[in-house]
XYZ file of C-alpha atoms in Angstrom:
758
model
C -25.927 -71.367 9.659
C -25.177 -74.143 7.172
C -27.208 -77.315 6.606
C -24.583 -79.546 8.363
C -24.569 -77.235 11.349
C -28.336 -77.571 11.677
C -28.113 -81.401 11.703
C -25.417 -81.267 14.298
C -27.584 -79.050 16.516
C -30.570 -81.428 16.182
C -28.467 -84.459 17.222
C -27.081 -82.637 20.221
C -30.563 -81.479 21.173
C -31.864 -85.101 21.331
C -28.964 -86.160 23.479
C -29.410 -83.280 25.872
C -33.140 -83.862 26.217
C -32.438 -87.407 27.293
C -30.133 -86.060 29.946
C -32.154 -83.037 31.140
C -35.474 -81.843 29.564
C -35.051 -78.414 31.242
C -32.548 -77.254 28.649
C -35.117 -77.331 25.871
C -35.928 -73.630 26.206
C -32.252 -72.723 26.003
C -31.727 -74.751 22.870
C -34.619 -73.118 21.164
C -32.555 -69.917 21.157
C -29.896 -71.666 19.104
C -32.273 -72.405 16.301
C -32.439 -69.894 13.442
C -35.669 -67.920 13.264
C -38.214 -69.154 10.743
C -37.835 -67.404 7.392
C -40.728 -65.271 6.225
C -41.958 -65.416 2.743
C -40.365 -62.391 0.930
C -42.671 -60.055 -0.891
C -41.408 -58.739 -4.195
C -42.297 -55.669 -6.161
C -43.845 -57.881 -8.767
C -46.175 -59.154 -6.150
C -47.590 -55.631 -5.583
C -49.887 -53.772 -7.802
C -47.692 -51.607 -10.098
C -47.644 -47.846 -9.278
C -47.158 -45.630 -12.308
C -46.242 -41.951 -12.241
C -49.235 -39.743 -12.874
C -47.964 -36.826 -14.959
C -49.705 -33.626 -15.995
C -48.196 -31.960 -19.056
C -49.889 -28.626 -18.417
C -48.289 -25.743 -16.505
C -50.843 -23.964 -14.383
C -51.359 -20.226 -14.534
C -50.528 -19.951 -10.847
C -47.168 -21.657 -11.472
C -46.453 -19.371 -14.408
C -47.209 -16.292 -12.322
C -44.546 -17.316 -9.800
C -41.760 -17.428 -12.415
C -39.317 -14.695 -13.341
C -41.185 -14.479 -16.631
C -44.717 -15.790 -17.129
C -43.884 -17.456 -20.427
C -44.946 -21.020 -21.258
C -41.898 -21.726 -23.398
C -39.594 -20.654 -20.584
C -41.579 -22.719 -18.059
C -41.261 -25.875 -20.143
C -37.517 -25.353 -20.577
C -37.210 -24.786 -16.814
C -38.972 -28.118 -16.310
C -36.273 -29.736 -18.412
C -33.519 -28.157 -16.297
C -35.134 -29.316 -13.072
C -35.732 -32.850 -14.352
C -32.104 -33.063 -15.483
C -31.082 -32.034 -11.979
C -33.186 -34.846 -10.506
C -32.012 -37.562 -12.909
C -28.412 -36.734 -13.783
C -27.149 -35.659 -10.358
C -27.245 -37.331 -6.916
C -30.507 -35.521 -6.175
C -32.726 -38.493 -7.070
C -31.283 -40.625 -4.283
C -32.415 -38.061 -1.745
C -36.065 -38.250 -2.793
C -36.828 -41.684 -1.317
C -39.005 -41.240 1.739
C -38.592 -37.459 1.679
C -41.654 -35.285 2.202
C -41.660 -31.508 2.552
C -43.056 -28.271 1.272
C -40.227 -27.637 -1.186
C -40.503 -31.122 -2.667
C -44.245 -30.751 -3.031
C -43.754 -27.426 -4.807
C -41.183 -28.921 -7.163
C -43.408 -31.916 -7.958
C -46.408 -29.659 -8.513
C -44.442 -27.528 -10.994
C -43.170 -30.642 -12.811
C -46.691 -32.069 -12.955
C -45.925 -35.116 -10.757
C -49.270 -35.766 -9.094
C -48.491 -38.936 -7.101
C -44.731 -38.713 -6.728
C -44.617 -39.749 -3.061
C -46.442 -43.075 -3.621
C -44.594 -43.617 -6.868
C -41.175 -43.147 -5.237
C -42.100 -45.482 -2.381
C -43.046 -48.315 -4.733
C -40.144 -48.000 -7.166
C -36.420 -48.566 -6.998
C -34.038 -45.768 -7.942
C -33.165 -47.550 -11.166
C -36.814 -47.840 -12.085
C -37.465 -44.183 -11.235
C -34.500 -43.022 -13.282
C -35.630 -45.110 -16.232
C -39.196 -43.768 -16.090
C -38.155 -40.149 -15.647
C -35.576 -40.410 -18.433
C -38.379 -41.266 -20.828
C -40.220 -38.121 -19.748
C -37.053 -36.024 -20.046
C -36.356 -37.275 -23.563
C -39.845 -36.317 -24.665
C -39.625 -32.861 -23.053
C -36.175 -32.176 -24.533
C -37.490 -33.041 -27.989
C -40.273 -30.508 -27.495
C -38.142 -27.568 -26.255
C -34.839 -28.362 -27.985
C -31.303 -28.253 -26.591
C -30.890 -24.462 -26.576
C -31.405 -22.438 -23.400
C -34.655 -20.469 -23.213
C -33.955 -17.799 -20.611
C -36.465 -15.062 -19.764
C -36.380 -12.426 -22.503
C -34.887 -9.694 -20.301
C -32.155 -12.029 -19.104
C -31.489 -13.198 -22.654
C -31.081 -9.616 -23.872
C -28.817 -8.662 -20.977
C -26.659 -11.754 -21.523
C -26.302 -10.843 -25.170
C -25.264 -7.296 -24.304
C -22.760 -8.558 -21.733
C -21.359 -11.068 -24.204
C -20.669 -8.268 -26.668
C -18.910 -6.108 -24.076
C -16.865 -8.818 -22.380
C -16.610 -11.181 -25.342
C -18.298 -14.147 -23.648
C -18.678 -17.305 -25.720
C -22.140 -18.989 -25.916
C -21.370 -21.544 -23.208
C -20.061 -18.868 -20.826
C -23.234 -16.859 -21.397
C -25.379 -19.945 -20.696
C -23.460 -20.711 -17.493
C -23.921 -17.124 -16.334
C -27.634 -17.211 -17.182
C -28.082 -20.476 -15.282
C -26.211 -18.971 -12.309
C -28.627 -16.023 -12.335
C -31.648 -18.352 -12.296
C -30.183 -20.476 -9.502
C -30.112 -17.290 -7.412
C -33.311 -15.642 -8.620
C -35.785 -18.395 -9.591
C -37.325 -19.704 -6.381
C -38.647 -22.980 -7.846
C -35.212 -23.810 -9.262
C -33.638 -22.961 -5.933
C -36.064 -25.349 -4.199
C -35.155 -28.062 -6.666
C -31.425 -27.491 -6.174
C -31.883 -28.018 -2.437
C -32.427 -31.690 -3.235
C -28.669 -31.854 -3.781
C -28.086 -31.087 -0.115
C -25.793 -28.579 1.600
C -22.535 -30.580 1.455
C -21.454 -29.759 -2.095
C -17.917 -28.645 -2.889
C -16.767 -26.488 -5.758
C -14.166 -28.931 -7.034
C -16.670 -30.983 -9.080
C -19.223 -28.306 -9.850
C -18.940 -29.076 -13.571
C -20.535 -32.496 -12.869
C -23.676 -30.613 -11.834
C -23.738 -27.620 -14.174
C -22.669 -29.686 -17.186
C -25.663 -32.079 -17.096
C -28.068 -29.210 -16.397
C -26.959 -27.484 -19.615
C -26.560 -30.775 -21.532
C -22.863 -29.976 -22.065
C -19.720 -31.949 -21.340
C -18.382 -31.355 -17.829
C -14.918 -30.752 -19.290
C -16.194 -27.826 -21.367
C -17.961 -26.296 -18.363
C -14.868 -26.757 -16.209
C -12.749 -24.868 -18.722
C -15.147 -21.898 -18.678
C -15.006 -21.767 -14.889
C -11.217 -21.508 -14.642
C -9.966 -18.467 -12.745
C -8.179 -16.990 -15.729
C -11.230 -17.237 -17.978
C -13.649 -14.353 -18.477
C -16.383 -15.339 -16.022
C -14.107 -15.588 -13.006
C -11.541 -12.939 -13.964
C -14.282 -10.381 -14.596
C -15.973 -11.304 -11.333
C -19.331 -12.028 -13.007
C -19.462 -15.617 -11.758
C -17.050 -17.666 -9.704
C -17.157 -20.883 -7.717
C -16.447 -20.878 -4.011
C -14.140 -23.797 -3.291
C -13.489 -22.961 0.325
C -16.146 -25.083 1.998
C -19.278 -27.165 1.681
C -22.455 -25.391 0.645
C -25.667 -25.719 -1.231
C -25.657 -25.068 -4.970
C -26.874 -21.473 -4.601
C -24.066 -20.592 -2.164
C -21.522 -22.396 -4.302
C -22.264 -20.324 -7.410
C -21.092 -16.811 -6.470
C -22.291 -13.908 -8.605
C -20.819 -10.422 -8.885
C -23.022 -8.923 -6.164
C -26.057 -9.916 -4.159
C -28.289 -7.787 -6.396
C -26.746 -8.824 -9.701
C -29.276 -11.624 -10.366
C -32.301 -9.388 -9.847
C -30.767 -6.691 -12.035
C -30.137 -9.162 -14.836
C -33.824 -10.083 -14.896
C -34.861 -6.474 -15.501
C -34.643 -4.880 -18.982
C -31.615 -2.584 -19.213
C -31.433 0.168 -21.810
C -27.698 0.390 -21.133
C -26.143 -2.767 -19.764
C -23.459 -0.659 -18.053
C -26.098 0.523 -15.577
C -26.148 -2.992 -14.188
C -22.952 -2.173 -12.292
C -24.112 1.184 -10.903
C -24.450 -0.262 -7.415
C -20.708 -0.827 -7.137
C -19.175 1.214 -9.973
C -20.501 4.742 -9.636
C -19.973 7.879 -11.697
C -18.198 10.647 -9.789
C -19.413 14.226 -10.100
C -17.110 16.858 -11.530
C -14.784 18.772 -9.249
C -15.552 22.292 -8.086
C -11.808 23.066 -7.865
C -9.546 24.295 -10.637
C -5.965 23.676 -11.666
C -4.982 26.852 -9.799
C -5.995 25.171 -6.533
C -3.263 22.597 -7.120
C -0.460 25.012 -7.855
C 1.654 23.315 -5.174
C 1.822 20.152 -7.347
C 1.669 21.759 -10.758
C 4.322 19.459 -12.231
C 2.519 16.267 -11.204
C -0.759 17.684 -12.473
C 0.705 18.332 -15.922
C 2.329 14.892 -16.024
C -0.950 13.132 -15.205
C -2.912 15.176 -17.734
C -0.451 14.428 -20.523
C -0.249 10.733 -19.673
C -4.016 10.184 -19.508
C -4.591 12.146 -22.696
C -2.098 9.948 -24.555
C -3.439 6.753 -22.962
C -7.060 7.408 -23.953
C -6.174 8.578 -27.470
C -3.858 5.636 -28.246
C -5.687 2.904 -26.246
C -2.589 2.193 -24.192
C -3.101 -0.402 -21.459
C -1.414 -0.842 -18.091
C -1.635 2.864 -17.118
C -2.023 3.377 -13.354
C -1.527 6.479 -11.195
C -0.975 6.110 -7.439
C -1.663 9.129 -5.218
C -1.015 8.835 -1.487
C -0.893 11.212 1.452
C -2.594 12.253 4.657
C -6.390 12.203 4.771
C -8.052 15.393 3.654
C -5.228 16.674 1.445
C -7.383 16.637 -1.697
C -6.434 13.348 -3.369
C -9.951 12.454 -4.496
C -10.637 16.027 -5.593
C -7.452 15.855 -7.650
C -8.767 12.772 -9.469
C -12.076 14.537 -10.106
C -10.216 17.575 -11.399
C -8.164 15.428 -13.802
C -11.291 13.861 -15.263
C -12.979 17.251 -15.567
C -9.975 18.856 -17.234
C -9.739 16.028 -19.796
C -13.512 15.640 -20.257
C -13.421 11.984 -19.184
C -15.995 10.015 -17.210
C -14.695 9.140 -13.749
C -16.069 5.824 -12.443
C -15.408 4.926 -8.806
C -15.098 1.376 -7.466
C -17.290 1.885 -4.436
C -16.100 0.533 -1.053
C -19.716 -0.107 -0.005
C -22.910 -1.325 -1.621
C -26.218 0.489 -2.079
C -27.304 -0.500 1.439
C -24.155 1.055 2.909
C -22.549 -2.260 3.894
C -18.796 -2.543 3.226
C -17.612 -4.555 0.238
C -14.888 -7.121 0.975
C -11.570 -6.598 -0.864
C -11.884 -9.565 -3.210
C -15.282 -8.391 -4.393
C -13.991 -4.867 -4.953
C -11.323 -6.330 -7.209
C -13.987 -8.268 -9.107
C -15.998 -5.076 -9.446
C -12.884 -3.408 -10.791
C -12.367 -6.136 -13.383
C -15.938 -5.913 -14.637
C -15.625 -2.101 -14.767
C -12.536 -2.534 -16.930
C -14.556 -4.634 -19.357
C -17.583 -2.326 -19.296
C -15.836 0.990 -19.881
C -12.831 0.102 -22.043
C -14.557 1.457 -25.162
C -15.613 4.695 -23.432
C -13.412 7.736 -22.706
C -13.229 6.923 -19.005
C -10.955 6.823 -15.979
C -11.512 4.476 -13.047
C -11.023 5.673 -9.463
C -10.028 3.089 -6.843
C -10.120 4.973 -3.531
C -8.979 3.470 -0.202
C -6.887 0.899 -2.038
C -4.831 -0.049 1.041
C -7.061 -3.043 1.703
C -6.159 -4.360 -1.744
C -2.480 -3.458 -2.051
C -1.219 -3.863 1.518
C 1.271 -6.676 1.797
C -0.330 -9.877 3.112
C 1.500 -11.656 5.929
C 3.386 -14.785 4.989
C 1.359 -16.940 7.379
C -1.828 -16.317 5.399
C -2.444 -19.677 3.755
C -5.916 -19.010 2.475
C -6.422 -20.668 -0.885
C -9.992 -19.743 -1.565
C -9.492 -15.976 -2.002
C -12.524 -15.449 0.210
C -11.515 -11.923 1.204
C -8.057 -11.015 -0.158
C -6.984 -11.287 -3.802
C -3.787 -13.057 -4.708
C -0.611 -11.134 -5.477
C -0.332 -12.621 -8.969
C -3.859 -11.455 -9.725
C -3.082 -7.885 -8.640
C 0.121 -7.859 -10.693
C -1.801 -8.915 -13.774
C -4.416 -6.223 -13.149
C -1.779 -3.490 -12.944
C -0.054 -4.702 -16.090
C -3.027 -5.272 -18.363
C -5.870 -2.911 -17.389
C -7.503 -1.360 -20.458
C -8.996 1.649 -18.673
C -6.498 3.985 -16.938
C -6.937 3.896 -13.185
C -6.211 6.341 -10.363
C -5.446 4.534 -7.099
C -5.698 6.533 -3.855
C -4.287 5.612 -0.444
C -3.543 7.386 2.828
C -0.383 5.352 3.394
C 1.777 3.064 1.252
C 4.076 1.860 4.037
C 2.767 -1.719 3.782
C 2.485 -1.862 0.001
C 4.309 -4.683 -1.693
C 7.274 -3.362 -3.700
C 6.156 -5.480 -6.635
C 2.991 -3.383 -6.784
C 4.761 -0.024 -6.467
C 7.091 -0.619 -9.400
C 4.128 -1.322 -11.675
C 2.586 2.142 -11.315
C 3.111 4.524 -14.214
C 3.056 7.578 -11.904
C 3.375 7.585 -8.127
C 3.485 10.716 -5.941
C 2.529 11.994 -2.500
C -0.193 14.607 -2.177
C 1.154 17.241 0.231
C -0.852 19.661 2.307
C -1.255 22.800 0.169
C 1.016 25.734 0.825
C -0.183 28.573 3.016
C -0.900 30.672 -0.048
C -2.954 27.840 -1.583
C -4.820 27.293 1.694
C -5.654 30.990 1.873
C -7.108 30.874 -1.640
C -9.159 27.759 -0.886
C -10.403 29.214 2.388
C -11.309 32.498 0.752
C -13.423 30.601 -1.773
C -15.098 28.423 0.877
C -15.592 31.096 3.560
C -16.163 34.186 1.458
C -18.298 36.545 3.544
C -18.418 34.118 6.482
C -15.012 34.506 8.106
C -13.031 37.721 7.996
C -9.921 38.038 5.840
C -7.792 38.278 8.973
C -9.429 35.144 10.370
C -8.841 33.280 7.121
C -5.140 34.115 7.183
C -4.880 32.976 10.788
C -6.516 29.638 10.008
C -4.649 29.027 6.758
C -1.340 29.729 8.509
C -1.535 26.414 10.344
C 0.574 23.816 8.508
C -1.818 20.934 9.344
C -4.952 22.658 8.054
C -5.963 20.275 5.282
C -8.400 21.205 2.491
C -11.013 18.775 3.831
C -10.772 20.345 7.294
C -11.155 23.813 5.827
C -14.206 22.801 3.797
C -15.905 21.064 6.731
C -15.333 24.077 8.967
C -16.732 26.426 6.347
C -19.822 24.254 5.966
C -20.556 24.256 9.714
C -19.975 27.991 10.151
C -22.221 28.798 7.198
C -24.932 26.504 8.578
C -25.130 27.724 12.159
C -23.509 31.162 12.335
C -24.076 32.977 9.065
C -26.152 35.672 10.852
C -23.769 36.197 13.768
C -21.238 39.054 14.032
C -17.941 38.612 12.197
C -15.910 38.256 15.392
C -18.136 35.395 16.577
C -17.863 33.626 13.226
C -14.064 33.911 13.338
C -13.970 32.533 16.871
C -16.301 29.655 15.946
C -14.206 28.708 12.912
C -11.008 28.639 14.969
C -12.768 26.681 17.730
C -13.944 24.025 15.257
C -10.520 23.767 13.653
C -8.778 23.449 17.020
C -11.143 20.680 18.103
C -10.278 18.686 14.991
C -6.561 19.374 15.352
C -6.694 18.268 18.985
C -8.343 14.992 17.985
C -5.480 14.477 15.529
C -2.952 15.354 18.251
C -1.803 18.446 16.368
C -0.907 21.879 17.691
C -3.768 24.346 17.886
C -4.224 27.458 15.768
C -2.718 30.519 17.445
C -4.697 33.662 16.718
C -3.036 36.929 15.771
C -3.663 38.290 19.242
C -1.824 35.351 20.796
C 1.332 35.883 18.758
C 2.700 38.788 20.807
C 4.286 41.994 19.590
C 7.648 40.414 18.679
C 6.102 38.063 16.135
C 3.356 40.407 15.013
C 5.480 43.513 14.415
C 9.036 42.176 14.352
C 11.861 44.688 14.012
C 15.407 43.368 13.339
C 16.776 46.215 15.497
C 15.269 44.539 18.563
C 17.657 41.602 18.185
C 21.095 41.874 19.778
C 23.285 40.197 17.198
C 26.692 40.836 15.678
C 25.194 40.119 12.235
C 23.415 42.773 10.208
C 20.049 41.057 9.863
C 18.802 43.462 7.209
C 21.803 42.741 4.995
C 21.329 39.020 5.627
C 17.690 39.313 4.571
C 18.644 40.996 1.298
C 21.130 38.237 0.473
C 18.647 35.456 1.186
C 15.938 37.204 -0.846
C 18.334 37.179 -3.796
C 19.634 33.587 -3.428
C 16.462 31.966 -1.981
C 18.677 29.562 -0.056
C 20.577 29.401 3.208
C 21.189 27.250 6.292
C 21.196 29.221 9.524
C 21.679 28.191 13.130
C 20.168 30.685 15.568
C 21.140 30.215 19.194
C 20.859 32.153 22.400
C 18.696 32.534 25.501
C 14.946 31.849 25.321
C 12.733 34.687 24.114
C 15.423 36.537 22.145
C 13.418 36.390 18.890
C 14.756 33.350 17.039
C 11.351 32.039 15.923
C 10.078 35.569 15.292
C 13.053 36.152 12.990
C 12.172 33.024 10.976
C 8.610 34.234 10.527
C 9.778 37.705 9.535
C 12.210 36.262 6.996
C 9.437 34.125 5.462
C 7.225 37.212 5.158
C 10.046 39.115 3.452
C 10.461 36.209 1.015
C 6.670 36.012 0.570
C 6.674 32.260 1.299
C 5.107 30.123 4.054
C 6.882 29.726 7.385
C 6.943 26.045 8.290
C 8.050 25.779 11.911
C 8.197 22.511 13.854
C 9.007 21.990 17.496
C 10.834 18.967 18.854
C 7.559 17.533 20.211
C 6.134 17.474 16.672
C 9.131 15.595 15.268
C 10.305 13.181 17.949
C 8.497 9.846 18.156
C 8.871 6.879 20.526
C 8.643 4.484 17.569
C 11.807 3.401 15.839
C 12.373 5.164 12.529
C 9.326 7.434 12.758
C 11.330 10.508 13.800
C 13.516 10.170 10.707
C 10.420 9.831 8.513
C 8.892 12.984 10.019
C 12.107 14.891 9.361
C 12.189 13.748 5.751
C 8.529 14.688 5.209
C 9.129 18.151 6.693
C 12.021 18.877 4.331
C 10.024 17.511 1.395
C 6.995 19.642 2.274
C 9.177 22.745 2.609
C 10.701 22.012 -0.789
C 7.277 21.599 -2.405
C 5.883 24.770 -0.834
C 9.139 26.772 -1.225
C 8.729 27.532 2.479
C 11.184 28.692 5.132
C 11.666 25.571 7.248
C 12.498 26.126 10.898
C 13.181 23.481 13.541
C 12.860 24.803 17.099
C 14.710 23.102 19.951
C 16.984 21.467 17.394
C 19.344 20.313 20.150
C 16.790 17.573 20.901
C 17.648 15.643 17.738
C 20.985 17.175 16.673
C 22.889 16.375 19.839
C 26.552 15.416 20.015
C 26.847 11.845 18.728
C 29.843 11.167 20.953
C 27.518 11.444 23.949
C 24.838 9.211 22.459
C 24.007 6.043 24.381
C 21.510 4.560 21.893
C 21.939 3.713 18.245
C 18.695 5.472 17.296
C 20.100 8.750 18.643
C 22.971 8.481 16.158
C 20.561 7.561 13.365
C 18.459 10.666 13.993
C 21.497 12.925 13.767
C 22.642 11.229 10.554
C 19.222 11.655 8.971
C 19.095 15.302 9.977
C 22.523 16.021 8.477
C 21.617 14.221 5.255
C 18.414 16.198 4.857
C 20.207 19.479 5.552
C 22.817 18.785 2.885
C 20.211 17.937 0.243
C 17.858 20.831 1.016
C 18.143 23.756 -1.412
C 15.809 26.201 0.329
C 16.012 28.281 3.497
C 16.488 26.221 6.666
C 16.717 27.639 10.181
C 17.661 25.635 13.247
C 17.091 27.407 16.563
C 18.279 26.274 19.980
C 18.870 27.504 23.497
C 21.617 24.917 24.058
C 24.162 25.615 21.348
C 26.905 23.799 23.275
C 24.999 20.496 22.985
C 24.918 20.415 19.168
C 26.882 17.813 17.257
C 30.183 19.259 16.080
C 29.779 17.911 12.551
C 26.400 19.616 12.245
C 27.935 23.050 12.745
C 29.888 22.634 9.494
C 26.601 22.101 7.626
C 25.337 25.584 8.542
C 26.250 28.597 6.456
C 26.099 30.767 9.550
C 25.647 30.355 13.290
C 24.144 33.557 14.719
C 23.782 34.319 18.403
C 20.658 36.175 19.530
C 21.653 37.760 22.848
C 19.853 39.827 25.481
C 18.567 43.167 24.247
C 20.675 46.291 24.154
C 19.363 49.269 26.066
C 18.244 51.349 23.081
C 16.371 48.401 21.573
C 14.798 47.622 24.939
C 13.676 51.248 25.301
C 12.092 51.208 21.810
C 10.218 48.048 22.659
C 9.186 49.532 26.017
C 7.615 52.519 24.236
C 5.874 50.121 21.792
C 4.510 48.029 24.675
C 3.162 51.065 26.509
C 1.445 52.214 23.345
C -0.231 48.803 22.892
C -1.397 48.834 26.531
C -2.736 52.382 26.293
C -0.296 54.123 28.666
C 1.774 57.061 27.416
C 3.567 58.499 30.434
C 7.008 56.940 29.884
C 9.713 59.174 31.371
C 13.499 59.361 31.354
C 13.478 57.872 34.832
C 11.990 54.661 33.498
C 14.691 54.531 30.791
C 17.389 54.684 33.450
C 15.746 51.903 35.447
C 15.240 49.885 32.265
C 18.938 50.172 31.441
C 19.754 48.365 34.658
C 17.866 45.246 33.517
C 20.627 43.200 31.941
C 18.688 40.154 30.612
C 15.694 41.617 28.848
C 14.376 39.811 25.782
C 11.476 40.501 23.408
C 9.780 37.558 25.084
C 9.642 39.470 28.361
C 7.680 42.277 26.728
C 5.302 39.721 25.195
C 4.715 38.304 28.662
C 3.730 41.767 29.939
C 1.231 42.146 27.092
C -0.315 38.747 27.837
C -0.461 39.540 31.550
C -2.432 42.686 30.749
C -5.376 40.475 29.816
C -5.648 39.571 33.477
C -4.479 42.800 35.120
C -3.939 45.816 32.868
C -1.229 48.262 34.064
C -2.357 51.843 34.567
C 0.999 53.570 34.003
C 4.396 53.140 32.393
C 5.852 52.649 35.830
C 3.620 49.616 36.364
C 4.809 48.201 33.027
C 8.382 48.575 34.207
C 7.578 46.935 37.533
C 6.116 43.970 35.695
C 9.267 43.690 33.561
C 11.400 43.722 36.692
C 9.201 41.047 38.192
C 9.585 38.893 35.081
C 13.377 39.090 35.376
C 13.281 38.109 39.045
C 11.977 34.682 38.030
C 14.927 33.986 35.717
C 17.469 31.684 37.283
C 20.417 33.718 35.959
C 18.861 37.126 36.500
C 21.374 39.937 37.088
C 21.214 43.733 36.818
C 23.593 46.129 35.150
C 25.727 48.247 37.504
C 24.266 51.609 38.442
C 25.630 54.889 37.180
C 25.889 54.552 33.418
C 23.767 53.300 30.540
C 25.139 50.370 28.636
C 26.370 51.088 25.143
C 23.867 50.407 22.421
């Protein structure tokens, strides 16, 4: 209220009192309150800061190193933090345990009273005088604990850090590991951002913020190696803002290291040598030789940007292959671990940082780096991911640079590359799929793992399964050896097959069929049993010579089509890779075509006889197709057949449903018809012998000749039925065959009186 306003109020008050004295109380409220005499700082007794220059023994004992020189330098760092950052403004009226600890370490004995009686400007001026004196005593250089100083020096030599980068890293270690410095940094509050971190770290190190900012750029050594980076994704305290390589890195840096490379052993671990040999990877011999030659040249000539990508189903031996490569070339294999020492998973971005530091650490050693389970790094990130802070996933440009410039050759391993960015794939020096070993290779591996535990016959039965991966074989062998090594051989065989079938069931794969389950047609196949216009023995000789052929086998069920494929594979001494329609067809678009392609590729790698049963399911007439995907499946099948150079057999019961164009792709279409009488009689005698009855008579042959639709499958059914109710005579065997025919929808008998011509 101005002076004129006050006079005006007084005049009005006199007039109103003349009119009505009762308004006096109301008018008193209009008057300004009386002004109190203001006390000034000069009016108080001056409060000076009481400072102790000594560092107590108790305070020294709490430090990372009980060294007086280090303690005095640490005092300088903490006082700089209080004066040259916003921390000082937070001290007014603040009381707490951490502040008391900080003041006690700095030697401030009456800081609370001093701060209450002084303005910020006065405090800053007083403390600056103290700081200047302390800086003159300790100098401008950093005085880290001796162990930290030595480790920083060793790191600087390996990674080529400049002095300022080494000082920033050392300060970052102390911010994480030195409790008194951490307490002091809490004065800055928990709302700091990483964008102006140089305005804090610069003053602490008495360096220009611009110089510190340059060292902290993502492309510079500290951040690119992963040793130290700044989190710019949120608001944190100083300790959370300064992100070190791992949570244990700070404590490791404060411990003397004979070899600085051991500082990364928690996340970059040496891999033991492989127990396998090159002979165990005969099914990929070409890729093995390529990788050996490439890595040998790379290490000898210091070539950078060498990366090998190996992908394939779990358990196929990808990691063992990497171990074998390192063993063969006498190189150290260092793995970028997916988990830390406590077993907790490591986020993708930190694994990449670990990889970068491993590159720097081992580039002067004859080493190879193994990056297993790399899908989390190389899978394509969705376009709606707008994260800018790289909190969990590294940027594409960063990965590209890694693949182009890595000094240490790296083996990358993945189970699937379907979601890999194409830009990544084209940067790999070598890229190949690890197939499941051939049957012969699986038998060798199983013989080595189960020697004396599972019988030779049992090993062959297990190794025959096309989905029996090396890892599955090894795990089964380990369990059988642990719990059944003293049991009879038959029990060990049964246990091994039981364990394998449980795992295969969990993977939704077909179970292992034991030799006894195969039936006589598949176990002791005779071409004479098949009723065909083609001389199967002559056909076998031709295929053995050419090692190629595309056959379509058709005819009623049970006539021996699959058994013929197995017999042919045995004659060629190659695996028999047979797939049913249920193993190929998928409800997901495009997956059926992929399964087809993988089957042909696997057969090519293993030089196997490839047989598709029930081929009419995915080779049907395209003119009758109602869906586009049905046409696509047929097209893929025809393309694969044309390109395949091995032996391919397609078997079907519904020949009339096949696509007309597909028939031109086959070299031969062979009908397997119902058995002729002589062949049926031979198989009847064989069946009776297996079942332990030997009283077959001419009368049974006459009755057998009347059965017009006998197949080898019918005799197999009689053998299987004998497990439940064993026949006591040849006549009972014949009765069971007649009963089996009665259940066929098209069952007919030959006319009586004469035997059909053989």
